Amino acid sequence: MNTFPWLTALGVLPLVGSIIVALLPKSRPSLAKQLALLIALATLGLTIAMALQFDGGSAEPFQFTESYSWIPAFGISYSVGVDGIGLVLVALAATLVPVVILAGWNDVEGDSSKGSGSVKGYFALILVLETLMIGVFSATDLFLFYVFFEAMLIPVYFMIGRFGGPQRAYAAVKFLLYSLVGGLLMLAALIGLYVVSANLTGTGTFDYLSLVGLDIDPMTQRLLFAGFFIAFAIKAPLWPFHTWLPDAAAQSKPGTAVLLIGVLDKVGTFGMIRYCLPIFPAASVWYAPVIIAMALIGIFYGAFVALSQQDMKRLFAYSSMSHFGFIALGIFVFTTIGESGSVVYMVAHGLSTAALFLTAGFLMQRRGGSSMLGDYSGVNKAAPVLAGFFLFAALSSLALPGLVSFVGEFMVLLGAFQRYMFVGALATLGIVITAAYVLRVYQKSMTGPLASGLEGMADLKGREIAALVPIALLTLVLGVFPAPILNVINPAVNQLMTTIGATDPPTTLTTSTSAEGTLQ
Amino acid sequence: MTAASMSVQALVGRFATDTPFELPVIDYRLLMPILIILGAGVVSVVIEAFAPRRARRPLQLILVLGSLVAAFIAVVGLAGTQTTTAAGSIAVDGPALVMQGAILVIALLGGLLMAERMVDPSGDAFAPRASALPGSDDERQFAARGYLQTEVWPLFLFAVGGMLLFPASNDLLIMFVALEVMSLPLYLLAGLARRRRLLSQEAAMKYFLLGAFSSAFFLYGAALIYGYAGSVDLPVIAAQLSGKPSESAIVLIGLGMLLVGLLFKIGAVPFHQWTPDVYQGAPTAVTGFMAATVKIAAFGALFRVLYVAFGGMRWDWAPMMWIVAILTMLIGSIIAITQTDIKRMLAYSSIAQAGFILVGLIAASPAGLAGAMFYLIAYGFTTIGAFAVITMVRDGNGEATHLSKWAGLGKKSPLVATLFSVFMLSLAGIPLTSGFIGKFSVFTAAIEAGAGWLVIVAVVASLIAAFFYVRVIVLMFFSEPNDQTATVAIPSVFTTIALAAAATITIVLGIVPQPLIELLANADVFVR
């Protein structure tokens, strides 16, 4: 079975699906949805089948590898493969796509101005995006990664710009221009890296494993690192590159926002782990204090702004920015537990974002699409199931122990403490604010007297529950029993630590913690 | 080394002493592409003069398309040749053949656009009689009678012939002749628009006056170089320069003047002022043809002059070209942002693109040449595709070139708007389009040659440029159509083929560039 091109098949399936969906007649919107869901579920099935074949103890850096020459003149090849980190993120993407399709079943039809033609368009775009997301997490050639990284802009741009709120054009362009700026900086760094590889080895290459071993001089590393890092920091987004996110999130359909924040933005933090650290180890250490400072500012800035937001979608966007601060913090403290924690955090944040945005989306749909917090109160009286899921999502966002977000956050903080006690202590304060704004949203919208206009509000329907249950189950199961993903992530992280030559600082803190046990 | 300098002395001696005149050996097979096109141009004039009115158009079309295809086949047949002919004054080498091939294919698409007679209800894009004064009774009568002219075709063929010769000239005088053979018909073509004739004639006048001025610079520069080197032959000039390391002011002034003439043709800052007016005033099919092919031909000549004749003086011309390239990229990109007319916007965009190609020139390496050739081919097809779309977007007064009329076009005509978006993305250098590979090749070559800072400026300029390309896409797809929105005319098979070919090549070169890269890598050395 090792010869089966798993990752290519995973990428091609949604792509073919999207073409078929796009070619369906306009008069059959429901067929388009059913087909899109079927394809997304088949992709998920294939992902699970692949994940079961993954060998956690393998000494190979990447598994399910394939490599075909593409543009040999520039040392570019179509090379894919995943390590543990790539695998969990591919799995995250494959899990969230069917959920988003199911949850966004009727999101597009409401727009009478668009005609029914756009229904299939929206679902075709989601499937194209799935192909690109799988590609971006599994590329092992930097050029291929870059192509996927940039190509992702197109479907997202159209998903925001064609199917979003009233300010959608503005938001879509802002998103696109920010991303293009980052992308072009990365392009410059990419070309620089190619030239460096040509100077050091004689032939330029974009092959990841060849680039990791290069001994690049520190000054060049710093320049190239900056190109990559800014692109990833815009994507993630970290403070101060974040201003596109609240607009994009506020103007998107809930499903778009889930894919955007839940999966796409992870490409930024994934890129930091996969590319910035191993290829530019010296520069990573050199920049670490600045980045940790940025991460801390992001944690607090995002949280404080979220505390004062009246618009729920913007609030969740700022809260995500705060969470991305935690992820970046875990990456740049260079401890095993911090790196593993960051990856878990990425998965956890993907799940909790999905839960939050989708539940909030269901809520807003019941009140003409308003996302203003002031329009809601006492929802738990009219729609207890919805309120229940909302509470669950909120608790998942504030990292309640027993949920997977807690595992990630705890590990990240532990990693931070190990390296810099002060940073860890400061970041921990961020949790308190998170709890404050998350609970404020719940309290304002769900409790109290029922707001006028919400009388007779329908509770969640079967389809909506079906979309939320898998997320809730995963959040819960992985929260109580994180070993399956930790076992996959840890070998990759250990490999990373060896590559960048980082060692965990000796400390007495870790020996007494439970998380250390799961790390072996 | 000694053998080379011996032969140089022999050559120089030939000019100095009174040896009897020797007839140069001309290998007509090597000149076949040029001869086919110029021959067809002559036949075309004869058709214009003697063929009955009804027969002219079919005859001209068969002649034009047939001769372009035949010349292309002749170019392919010469592949791998690396020699000179006509006493060393014409080079038939890799770069020349590549550029000739590209010019011929793009000219074929340009010819198809000019042959279009469906999109304009009053006939075609050209004035019923160019000699009738705009607004005069004559003009109204000709228009009322529905006159359609075919006089563009001989002009078109002569222009293409000049373009084929321009990048192949290995001698400054032949280069000057080629420059004029190419330019004079273009000046006329620019003034032939059916609509907005005053604008068109103004464009032709400006183009002619400034073009003649810059040609004079070129000629004066060639004279000064001759004064120094005793020859107008590029390899001889190179040998003379390497023989005398101490530079003379006359060489620098002469080179500077040559560059004025060449940089004018590629539209580099500060010789770019004609571009927006000419691009806007000329009939759009002509603009597309000209924008794509003149750039290829003129860059071919510029590369040959700087690499073959002045390669040894790289450290003298490189700083000058750095400044020109930086100014061209930045000014082109920045001013394009402020444009409200799509043709003027593409004119400034073409200025910026010339700056990016200059980055490849500054690399002064075979990789730089190969990268620039890829860029030129990519740019050529993308540009002609973009102008093909502009010919189709119309309102009651002809082409709707004001940007506000493109608002919401994506909703009215999704296919055409999508094609235009592909061209815009390619010009912006987004992956999976030919423009991306072009930029990548050029920037890589420049970094390898140690011009890292220039590439950083180029990346900044690309960012600025991306803004206005993307803005058009935004305008088309994210604005609601209003009563000002233009409509897309249904074109005949001519424009359809040209548009489809341009779009296909733009995408294919972005996804599978390897064959072309390999071809160019085998054709990146000038014969010396």
XYZ file of N, CA and C in Angstrom, chain B residues 146-217:
216
model
N -20.083 53.597 -46.090
C -19.618 52.332 -45.513
C -18.314 51.849 -46.113
N -17.414 52.792 -46.422
C -16.119 52.371 -46.961
C -15.325 51.613 -45.905
N -14.677 50.549 -46.353
C -13.768 49.828 -45.470
C -12.443 49.698 -46.203
N -11.385 50.045 -45.530
C -10.075 50.018 -46.173
C -9.294 48.771 -45.792
N -8.372 48.394 -46.653
C -7.462 47.287 -46.315
C -6.024 47.772 -46.323
N -5.851 49.109 -46.266
C -4.487 49.636 -46.360
C -3.644 49.348 -45.120
N -4.268 48.833 -44.060
C -3.455 48.513 -42.882
C -2.495 47.370 -43.170
N -2.861 46.495 -44.123
C -2.082 45.252 -44.243
C -0.672 45.459 -44.752
N -0.458 46.239 -45.841
C 0.941 46.460 -46.207
C 1.738 47.119 -45.084
N 1.109 48.076 -44.406
C 1.813 48.734 -43.296
C 2.187 47.721 -42.227
N 1.222 46.869 -41.924
C 1.421 45.845 -40.899
C 2.604 44.947 -41.274
N 2.623 44.503 -42.535
C 3.679 43.573 -42.949
C 5.051 44.235 -42.917
N 5.120 45.493 -43.361
C 6.425 46.150 -43.316
C 6.884 46.339 -41.871
N 5.951 46.683 -41.002
C 6.326 46.837 -39.591
C 6.883 45.524 -39.055
N 6.194 44.405 -39.382
C 6.676 43.106 -38.888
C 8.051 42.811 -39.471
N 8.234 43.136 -40.752
C 9.538 42.900 -41.366
C 10.637 43.652 -40.632
N 10.378 44.919 -40.314
C 11.363 45.684 -39.563
C 11.633 45.072 -38.201
N 10.556 44.588 -37.563
C 10.742 43.975 -36.243
C 11.601 42.728 -36.319
N 11.452 41.964 -37.408
C 12.260 40.746 -37.530
C 13.733 41.097 -37.696
N 13.985 42.186 -38.403
C 15.366 42.564 -38.669
C 16.022 43.201 -37.439
N 15.219 43.923 -36.666
C 15.755 44.732 -35.553
C 16.582 43.888 -34.567
N 16.026 42.800 -34.008
C 16.834 42.059 -33.035
C 17.946 41.259 -33.695
N 17.929 41.121 -35.033
C 18.956 40.334 -35.705
C 20.083 41.206 -36.227
N 19.936 42.545 -36.133
C 20.980 43.389 -36.715
C 22.244 43.297 -35.882
N 23.317 43.041 -36.580
C 24.594 42.888 -35.889
C 25.491 44.077 -36.202
N 24.868 45.149 -36.611
C 25.609 46.274 -37.166
C 24.717 47.493 -36.924
N 25.289 48.574 -36.474
C 24.462 49.704 -36.040
C 23.666 50.328 -37.187
N 24.215 50.276 -38.390
C 23.481 50.885 -39.500
C 22.274 50.049 -39.896
N 22.492 48.729 -39.969
C 21.369 47.842 -40.272
C 20.300 47.998 -39.183
N 20.784 48.154 -37.956
C 19.856 48.315 -36.838
C 19.034 49.588 -37.026
N 19.684 50.626 -37.486
C 18.950 51.871 -37.709
C 17.910 51.701 -38.818
N 18.318 51.024 -39.890
C 17.370 50.788 -40.991
C 16.180 49.981 -40.471
N 16.479 48.945 -39.711
C 15.403 48.114 -39.169
C 14.481 48.947 -38.288
N 15.108 49.806 -37.474
C 14.327 50.665 -36.580
C 13.337 51.507 -37.376
N 13.797 52.050 -38.481
C 12.906 52.911 -39.268
C 11.861 52.091 -40.026
N 12.277 50.940 -40.576
C 11.308 50.100 -41.295
C 10.202 49.661 -40.344
N 10.577 49.413 -39.111
C 9.583 49.023 -38.122
C 8.711 50.218 -37.725
N 9.350 51.361 -37.512
C 8.630 52.464 -36.877
C 7.712 53.227 -37.825
N 8.165 53.495 -39.030
C 7.363 54.354 -39.906
C 5.958 53.799 -40.130
N 5.817 52.499 -40.470
C 4.438 52.000 -40.616
C 3.648 52.095 -39.313
N 4.351 51.945 -38.185
C 3.635 52.005 -36.905
C 3.085 53.401 -36.644
N 3.867 54.430 -37.027
C 3.363 55.791 -36.841
C 2.044 55.948 -37.590
N 2.032 55.422 -38.821
C 0.811 55.540 -39.617
C -0.329 54.736 -39.009
N -0.007 53.489 -38.641
C -1.059 52.630 -38.076
C -1.697 53.286 -36.859
N -0.871 53.971 -36.069
C -1.409 54.592 -34.847
C -2.447 55.656 -35.181
N -2.360 56.251 -36.383
C -3.274 57.343 -36.715
C -4.510 56.916 -37.469
N -4.747 55.612 -37.587
C -5.810 55.148 -38.468
C -7.139 54.849 -37.770
N -7.288 55.240 -36.518
C -8.491 54.829 -35.802
C -9.756 55.391 -36.457
N -10.812 54.603 -36.465
C -12.082 55.047 -37.034
C -12.773 56.037 -36.113
N -12.715 55.748 -34.828
C -13.383 56.617 -33.857
C -12.347 57.460 -33.120
N -12.810 58.581 -32.581
C -11.898 59.499 -31.871
C -10.662 59.768 -32.718
N -10.916 60.238 -33.925
C -9.817 60.355 -34.880
C -8.806 61.418 -34.492
N -9.282 62.506 -33.881
C -8.319 63.543 -33.506
C -7.324 63.021 -32.492
N -7.853 62.239 -31.564
C -6.983 61.638 -30.542
C -5.970 60.718 -31.219
N -6.479 59.957 -32.196
C -5.626 59.011 -32.895
C -4.546 59.732 -33.698
N -4.963 60.810 -34.369
C -3.970 61.526 -35.172
C -2.961 62.244 -34.293
N -3.447 62.736 -33.169
C -2.513 63.364 -32.228
C -1.473 62.345 -31.771
N -1.976 61.123 -31.490
C -1.069 60.068 -31.051
C -0.034 59.786 -32.126
N -0.499 59.668 -33.376
C 0.430 59.361 -34.459
C 1.476 60.463 -34.590
N 1.003 61.700 -34.480
C 1.917 62.840 -34.617
C 2.974 62.823 -33.516
N 2.500 62.623 -32.290
C 3.443 62.598 -31.160
C 4.455 61.473 -31.329
N 3.917 60.314 -31.673
C 4.770 59.145 -31.818
C 5.807 59.417 -32.896
N 5.356 60.014 -34.006
C 6.266 60.268 -35.110
C 7.348 61.268 -34.713
N 6.925 62.395 -34.132
C 7.905 63.435 -33.817
C 8.923 62.934 -32.799
N 8.415 62.347 -31.717
C 9.335 61.883 -30.685
C 10.171 60.728 -31.210
N 9.525 59.855 -32.009
C 10.254 58.717 -32.556
C 11.356 59.166 -33.490
N 11.053 60.159 -34.333
C 12.065 60.654 -35.254
C 13.216 61.286 -34.470
N 12.852 61.993 -33.416
C 13.846 62.633 -32.564
C 14.788 61.587 -31.963
N 14.180 60.513 -31.443
C 15.006 59.497 -30.797
C 15.822 58.734 -31.835
N 15.261 58.561 -33.034
C 16.035 57.910 -34.092
C 17.276 58.725 -34.411
N 17.107 60.050 -34.412
C 18.251 60.912 -34.694
C 19.324 60.720 -33.632
N 18.885 60.596 -32.378
C 19.847 60.315 -31.308
C 20.606 59.026 -31.606
